[in-house]
Coordinates of C-alpha atoms in Angstrom, one line a residue:
M1 CA 89.2 124.8 126.6
R2 CA 87.1 124.8 123.5
V3 CA 87.2 121.9 121.3
R4 CA 87.1 123.0 117.6
E5 CA 84.5 121.3 115.3
S6 CA 85.7 119.8 112.3
G7 CA 83.7 120.8 109.2
P8 CA 83.3 118.4 106.1
A9 CA 86.1 120.4 104.3
E10 CA 88.5 119.7 107.2
A11 CA 87.8 116.0 107.2
E12 CA 87.9 115.9 103.2
S13 CA 91.5 117.8 103.4
A14 CA 92.7 115.3 106.2
Y15 CA 91.9 112.6 104.3
D16 CA 93.8 113.9 101.1
F17 CA 96.7 114.2 103.1
H18 CA 96.5 110.8 104.4
D19 CA 96.1 109.5 101.0
F20 CA 99.1 111.4 99.9
V21 CA 101.1 110.4 102.9
V22 CA 100.3 106.5 101.8
A23 CA 100.8 107.0 98.0
R24 CA 104.2 109.2 98.4
S25 CA 105.8 108.7 101.5
A26 CA 108.0 105.7 100.1
V27 CA 109.4 108.1 97.4
L28 CA 110.0 110.6 99.5
F29 CA 111.8 108.4 101.7
R30 CA 114.1 107.2 98.9
G31 CA 114.8 110.8 97.9
A32 CA 115.8 111.5 101.4
L33 CA 117.8 108.7 101.8
V34 CA 119.8 109.6 98.8
L35 CA 119.9 113.2 99.8
T36 CA 121.1 112.4 103.5
G37 CA 122.9 109.5 103.2
N38 CA 121.9 108.3 106.3
R39 CA 118.6 106.1 107.1
D40 CA 117.7 107.8 110.5
A41 CA 118.4 111.2 108.9
A42 CA 116.1 110.6 106.2
E43 CA 113.3 109.3 108.5
D44 CA 113.7 112.7 110.3
L45 CA 113.7 114.5 107.0
V46 CA 110.4 112.7 105.7
Q47 CA 109.0 113.3 109.2
E48 CA 109.5 116.9 109.2
T49 CA 108.7 117.5 105.6
L50 CA 105.3 115.7 106.3
E51 CA 104.7 117.7 109.4
R52 CA 105.1 121.0 107.5
A53 CA 103.2 119.9 104.6
C54 CA 100.4 118.8 106.9
R55 CA 100.3 122.2 108.4
K56 CA 99.6 123.7 105.1
W57 CA 97.9 120.9 103.5
R58 CA 94.7 123.1 102.2
T59 CA 97.0 125.4 100.5
I60 CA 99.1 122.4 99.0
A61 CA 96.3 120.3 97.9
A62 CA 95.0 123.6 96.2
K63 CA 98.4 123.7 93.9
D64 CA 98.4 122.0 90.7
A65 CA 101.0 119.8 91.6
P66 CA 101.0 119.0 95.6
E67 CA 104.1 116.4 95.6
A68 CA 106.2 119.0 93.8
Y69 CA 105.5 121.4 96.8
V70 CA 106.3 119.0 99.0
R71 CA 109.2 117.9 97.5
R72 CA 110.5 121.6 97.7
I73 CA 109.8 121.6 101.4
M74 CA 112.1 118.6 101.6
V75 CA 114.7 120.1 99.4
N76 CA 114.7 123.4 101.5
L77 CA 115.0 121.1 104.9
V78 CA 118.1 119.6 103.5
N79 CA 119.7 122.6 102.2
D80 CA 119.2 124.2 105.8
R81 CA 120.6 121.0 107.8
W82 CA 123.5 121.1 105.4
R83 CA 124.2 124.7 105.9
R84 CA 124.0 124.0 109.9
F85 CA 126.1 120.8 109.9
R86 CA 128.8 120.7 107.3
R87 CA 130.1 117.2 106.1
T88 CA 133.0 115.6 107.9
A89 CA 135.9 113.8 105.8
P90 CA 134.4 111.4 102.9
H91 CA 134.7 107.7 103.6
Q92 CA 137.5 106.2 101.2
D93 CA 136.8 102.8 99.9
S94 CA 138.5 100.2 97.9
G95 CA 136.5 101.0 94.7
E96 CA 136.5 97.5 93.6
P97 CA 133.3 97.0 91.6
A98 CA 130.9 94.2 92.6
A99 CA 130.5 91.1 90.6
P100 CA 127.6 90.8 88.7
G101 CA 126.0 87.8 91.3
D102 CA 127.4 89.6 94.5
Q103 CA 124.5 91.0 96.0
Y104 CA 126.3 92.1 99.0
G105 CA 129.0 93.8 97.0
Q106 CA 126.2 95.4 95.0
V107 CA 125.0 96.7 98.6
D108 CA 128.5 98.4 99.0
T109 CA 128.5 99.7 95.7
R110 CA 125.2 101.6 96.3
D111 CA 126.5 102.4 99.6
Q112 CA 129.6 104.0 97.9
L113 CA 127.3 105.6 95.3
V114 CA 125.4 107.4 98.1
R115 CA 128.7 108.3 99.6
A116 CA 130.1 109.8 96.6
L117 CA 126.5 111.8 96.4
Q118 CA 127.2 113.1 99.7
G119 CA 130.5 114.8 98.5
L120 CA 128.7 116.7 95.8
P121 CA 127.7 120.4 96.5
I122 CA 124.1 120.3 97.8
R123 CA 122.5 122.1 94.6
M124 CA 124.5 119.4 92.5
R125 CA 123.3 116.4 94.8
T126 CA 119.6 117.7 94.7
V127 CA 119.5 118.1 90.9
V128 CA 121.1 114.5 90.4
V129 CA 118.7 113.0 92.9
L130 CA 115.5 114.7 91.4
R131 CA 116.7 113.6 87.9
Y132 CA 117.7 110.2 88.4
F133 CA 116.1 109.2 91.8
H134 CA 112.5 110.9 90.8
D135 CA 112.9 111.1 87.2
L136 CA 112.0 114.5 87.1
P137 CA 112.6 116.3 83.7
D138 CA 114.8 119.4 83.3
D139 CA 111.8 122.1 83.2
E140 CA 110.5 120.5 86.5
I141 CA 113.6 120.5 88.6
A142 CA 114.1 123.9 87.6
A143 CA 110.6 125.2 88.5
D144 CA 111.1 123.3 91.8
L145 CA 114.4 124.7 92.7
K146 CA 113.7 128.0 91.0
I147 CA 116.6 128.0 88.8
S148 CA 116.8 127.9 85.0
P149 CA 116.8 124.6 83.0
S150 CA 120.4 125.3 81.6
T151 CA 121.6 125.7 85.2
V152 CA 120.0 122.3 85.8
R153 CA 121.4 120.6 82.9
S154 CA 125.0 122.4 83.6
Q155 CA 124.6 121.2 87.5
L156 CA 123.8 117.7 86.0
A157 CA 126.4 117.3 84.0
R158 CA 129.2 118.6 86.4
G159 CA 127.7 116.2 88.7
I160 CA 127.6 113.0 86.8
D161 CA 131.0 113.8 85.7
K162 CA 132.4 114.1 89.4
L163 CA 130.4 110.7 90.2
R164 CA 132.0 108.9 87.0
G165 CA 135.6 110.6 88.6
Q166 CA 135.0 108.5 91.5
F167 CA 133.8 105.4 90.0
P168 CA 135.9 105.0 86.9
A169 CA 135.7 101.0 86.8
L170 CA 131.7 101.6 86.7
S171 CA 131.7 104.4 84.2
S172 CA 133.8 102.9 81.4
P173 CA 132.1 100.8 78.6
S174 CA 131.4 97.2 79.5
P175 CA 133.6 94.4 77.5
P176 CA 131.8 93.2 74.7
Q177 CA 130.1 89.8 75.4
P178 CA 130.9 87.0 73.5
T179 CA 128.2 86.3 70.5
E180 CA 129.4 82.7 69.2
G181 CA 126.5 80.1 68.7
I182 CA 123.9 83.1 68.7
R183 CA 121.9 83.4 65.8

Protein backbone atom coordinates (compact mmCIF):
# COMPACT_ATOMS: atom_id res chain seq x y z
CA MET A 1 0.00 0.00 0.00
CA ARG A 2 1.43 3.31 -1.05
CA VAL A 3 0.67 6.51 0.81
CA ARG A 4 0.26 9.46 -1.48
CA GLU A 5 2.31 12.49 -0.61
CA SER A 6 0.35 15.68 -0.52
CA GLY A 7 1.95 18.65 -2.17
CA PRO A 8 1.50 22.32 -1.34
CA ALA A 9 -1.38 22.67 -3.85
CA GLU A 10 -3.34 19.84 -2.18
CA ALA A 11 -2.70 21.25 1.29
CA GLU A 12 -3.84 24.71 0.16
CA SER A 13 -6.93 23.21 -1.52
CA ALA A 14 -7.88 21.32 1.65
CA TYR A 15 -7.34 24.47 3.69
CA ASP A 16 -9.60 26.47 1.37
CA PHE A 17 -12.29 23.82 1.67
CA HIS A 18 -12.03 23.88 5.46
CA ASP A 19 -12.42 27.68 5.40
CA PHE A 20 -15.43 27.35 3.11
CA VAL A 21 -17.08 24.81 5.42
CA VAL A 22 -16.47 26.95 8.49
CA ALA A 23 -17.79 30.08 6.79
CA ARG A 24 -20.80 28.70 4.88
CA SER A 25 -22.04 25.50 6.55
CA ALA A 26 -24.54 27.35 8.78
CA VAL A 27 -26.08 29.06 5.74
CA LEU A 28 -26.20 25.77 3.87
CA PHE A 29 -27.85 24.10 6.87
CA ARG A 30 -30.57 26.78 7.10
CA GLY A 31 -31.35 26.36 3.42
CA ALA A 32 -31.33 22.57 3.75
CA LEU A 33 -33.64 22.75 6.76
CA VAL A 34 -36.20 24.76 4.84
CA LEU A 35 -35.88 22.55 1.78
CA THR A 36 -36.27 19.30 3.72
CA GLY A 37 -38.42 20.40 6.67
CA ASN A 38 -36.57 18.01 8.97
CA ARG A 39 -33.46 18.70 11.05
CA ASP A 40 -32.01 15.20 10.62
CA ALA A 41 -32.62 15.20 6.87
CA ALA A 42 -31.10 18.70 6.64
CA GLU A 43 -27.97 17.57 8.47
CA ASP A 44 -27.68 14.57 6.15
CA LEU A 45 -28.22 16.79 3.12
CA VAL A 46 -25.52 19.25 4.15
CA GLN A 47 -23.13 16.42 4.94
CA GLU A 48 -23.70 14.75 1.58
CA THR A 49 -23.44 18.11 -0.20
CA LEU A 50 -20.13 18.92 1.46
CA GLU A 51 -18.87 15.40 0.82
CA ARG A 52 -19.52 15.77 -2.90
CA ALA A 53 -18.06 19.26 -2.89
CA CYS A 54 -14.92 18.03 -1.16
CA ARG A 55 -14.36 15.42 -3.84
CA LYS A 56 -14.39 18.11 -6.55
CA TRP A 57 -13.05 21.02 -4.49
CA ARG A 58 -10.18 21.91 -6.86
CA THR A 59 -12.65 22.32 -9.70
CA ILE A 60 -15.17 24.16 -7.52
CA ALA A 61 -12.57 26.50 -6.00
CA ALA A 62 -11.45 27.50 -9.51
CA LYS A 63 -14.99 28.70 -10.33
CA ASP A 64 -16.03 32.32 -9.91
CA ALA A 65 -18.72 31.42 -7.37
CA PRO A 66 -17.93 28.26 -5.41
CA GLU A 67 -20.89 28.81 -3.09
CA ALA A 68 -23.30 28.81 -6.02
CA TYR A 69 -21.77 25.56 -7.26
CA VAL A 70 -22.16 23.94 -3.82
CA ARG A 71 -25.72 25.27 -3.55
CA ARG A 72 -26.47 23.67 -6.91
CA ILE A 73 -25.16 20.34 -5.59
CA MET A 74 -27.52 20.67 -2.63
CA VAL A 75 -30.52 21.53 -4.83
CA ASN A 76 -29.80 18.56 -7.10
CA LEU A 77 -29.60 16.23 -4.10
CA VAL A 78 -32.93 17.55 -2.76
CA ASN A 79 -34.54 17.06 -6.17
CA ASP A 80 -33.24 13.49 -6.33
CA ARG A 81 -34.52 12.70 -2.83
CA TRP A 82 -37.88 14.28 -3.55
CA ARG A 83 -38.32 12.17 -6.66
CA ARG A 84 -37.49 9.01 -4.72
CA PHE A 85 -39.52 9.67 -1.60
CA ARG A 86 -42.81 11.35 -2.38
CA ARG A 87 -44.17 13.41 0.45
CA THR A 88 -46.88 12.15 2.76
CA ALA A 89 -50.17 13.86 3.58
CA PRO A 90 -49.60 17.41 4.82
CA HIS A 91 -50.00 18.14 8.51
CA GLN A 92 -53.05 20.29 9.35
CA ASP A 93 -52.75 22.95 12.03
CA SER A 94 -55.22 25.34 13.61
CA GLY A 95 -53.84 28.26 11.59
CA GLU A 96 -54.11 30.71 14.47
CA PRO A 97 -51.35 33.31 14.32
CA ALA A 98 -49.02 33.66 17.28
CA ALA A 99 -49.28 36.65 19.58
CA PRO A 100 -46.37 39.08 19.12
CA GLY A 101 -44.71 38.19 22.46
CA ASP A 102 -45.48 34.46 22.32
CA GLN A 103 -42.14 32.85 21.49
CA TYR A 104 -43.60 29.33 21.48
CA GLY A 105 -46.35 30.45 19.15
CA GLN A 106 -43.75 31.97 16.83
CA VAL A 107 -41.94 28.64 16.76
CA ASP A 108 -45.25 26.98 15.83
CA THR A 109 -45.81 29.57 13.10
CA ARG A 110 -42.30 28.96 11.76
CA ASP A 111 -42.99 25.21 11.81
CA GLN A 112 -46.25 25.78 9.93
CA LEU A 113 -44.36 27.84 7.35
CA VAL A 114 -41.78 25.09 6.83
CA ARG A 115 -44.61 22.55 6.46
CA ALA A 116 -46.36 24.83 3.96
CA LEU A 117 -43.12 25.10 2.01
CA GLN A 118 -42.99 21.31 1.93
CA GLY A 119 -46.37 21.37 0.20
CA LEU A 120 -44.97 23.37 -2.73
CA PRO A 121 -43.60 21.61 -5.80
CA ILE A 122 -39.84 21.17 -5.52
CA ARG A 123 -38.80 23.79 -8.10
CA MET A 124 -41.17 26.37 -6.63
CA ARG A 125 -39.93 25.59 -3.11
CA THR A 126 -36.32 25.84 -4.25
CA VAL A 127 -36.91 29.24 -5.85
CA VAL A 128 -38.64 30.56 -2.71
CA VAL A 129 -35.85 29.26 -0.46
CA LEU A 130 -33.06 30.66 -2.62
CA ARG A 131 -34.80 34.04 -2.85
CA TYR A 132 -35.94 34.57 0.74
CA PHE A 133 -33.59 32.42 2.79
CA HIS A 134 -30.41 32.98 0.79
CA ASP A 135 -31.31 36.50 -0.46
CA LEU A 136 -30.27 35.73 -4.03
CA PRO A 137 -31.37 37.92 -6.94
CA ASP A 138 -33.48 36.46 -9.75
CA ASP A 139 -30.57 36.29 -12.19
CA GLU A 140 -28.40 34.27 -9.80
CA ILE A 141 -31.26 31.87 -9.00
CA ALA A 142 -31.85 31.44 -12.72
CA ALA A 143 -28.18 30.66 -13.29
CA ASP A 144 -28.09 28.21 -10.35
CA LEU A 145 -31.19 26.34 -11.52
CA LYS A 146 -30.49 26.73 -15.25
CA ILE A 147 -33.85 28.37 -15.92
CA SER A 148 -34.79 31.81 -17.22
CA PRO A 149 -35.20 34.80 -14.87
CA SER A 150 -38.85 35.09 -15.95
CA THR A 151 -39.42 31.49 -14.84
CA VAL A 152 -37.86 32.37 -11.49
CA ARG A 153 -40.24 35.33 -11.10
CA SER A 154 -43.32 33.31 -12.06
CA GLN A 155 -42.38 30.39 -9.77
CA LEU A 156 -41.74 32.87 -6.98
CA ALA A 157 -45.05 34.66 -7.47
CA ARG A 158 -47.00 31.39 -7.58
CA GLY A 159 -45.19 30.04 -4.54
CA ILE A 160 -45.85 33.16 -2.49
CA ASP A 161 -49.52 33.12 -3.54
CA LYS A 162 -49.84 29.50 -2.42
CA LEU A 163 -48.17 30.27 0.90
CA ARG A 164 -50.39 33.31 1.45
CA GLY A 165 -53.42 31.15 0.73
CA GLN A 166 -52.41 28.86 3.58
CA PHE A 167 -51.80 31.76 5.99
CA PRO A 168 -54.56 34.29 5.30
CA ALA A 169 -54.27 35.88 8.77
CA LEU A 170 -50.54 36.45 8.32
CA SER A 171 -50.79 37.85 4.81
CA SER A 172 -53.58 40.34 5.49
CA PRO A 173 -52.54 43.90 6.25
CA SER A 174 -51.95 44.56 9.92
CA PRO A 175 -54.43 46.82 11.72
CA PRO A 176 -53.39 50.46 11.96
CA GLN A 177 -51.50 51.30 15.11
CA PRO A 178 -52.90 54.03 17.38
CA THR A 179 -51.01 57.29 16.94
CA GLU A 180 -52.67 59.37 19.63
CA GLY A 181 -50.26 61.37 21.72
CA ILE A 182 -47.32 60.78 19.39
CA ARG A 183 -45.84 63.92 17.91
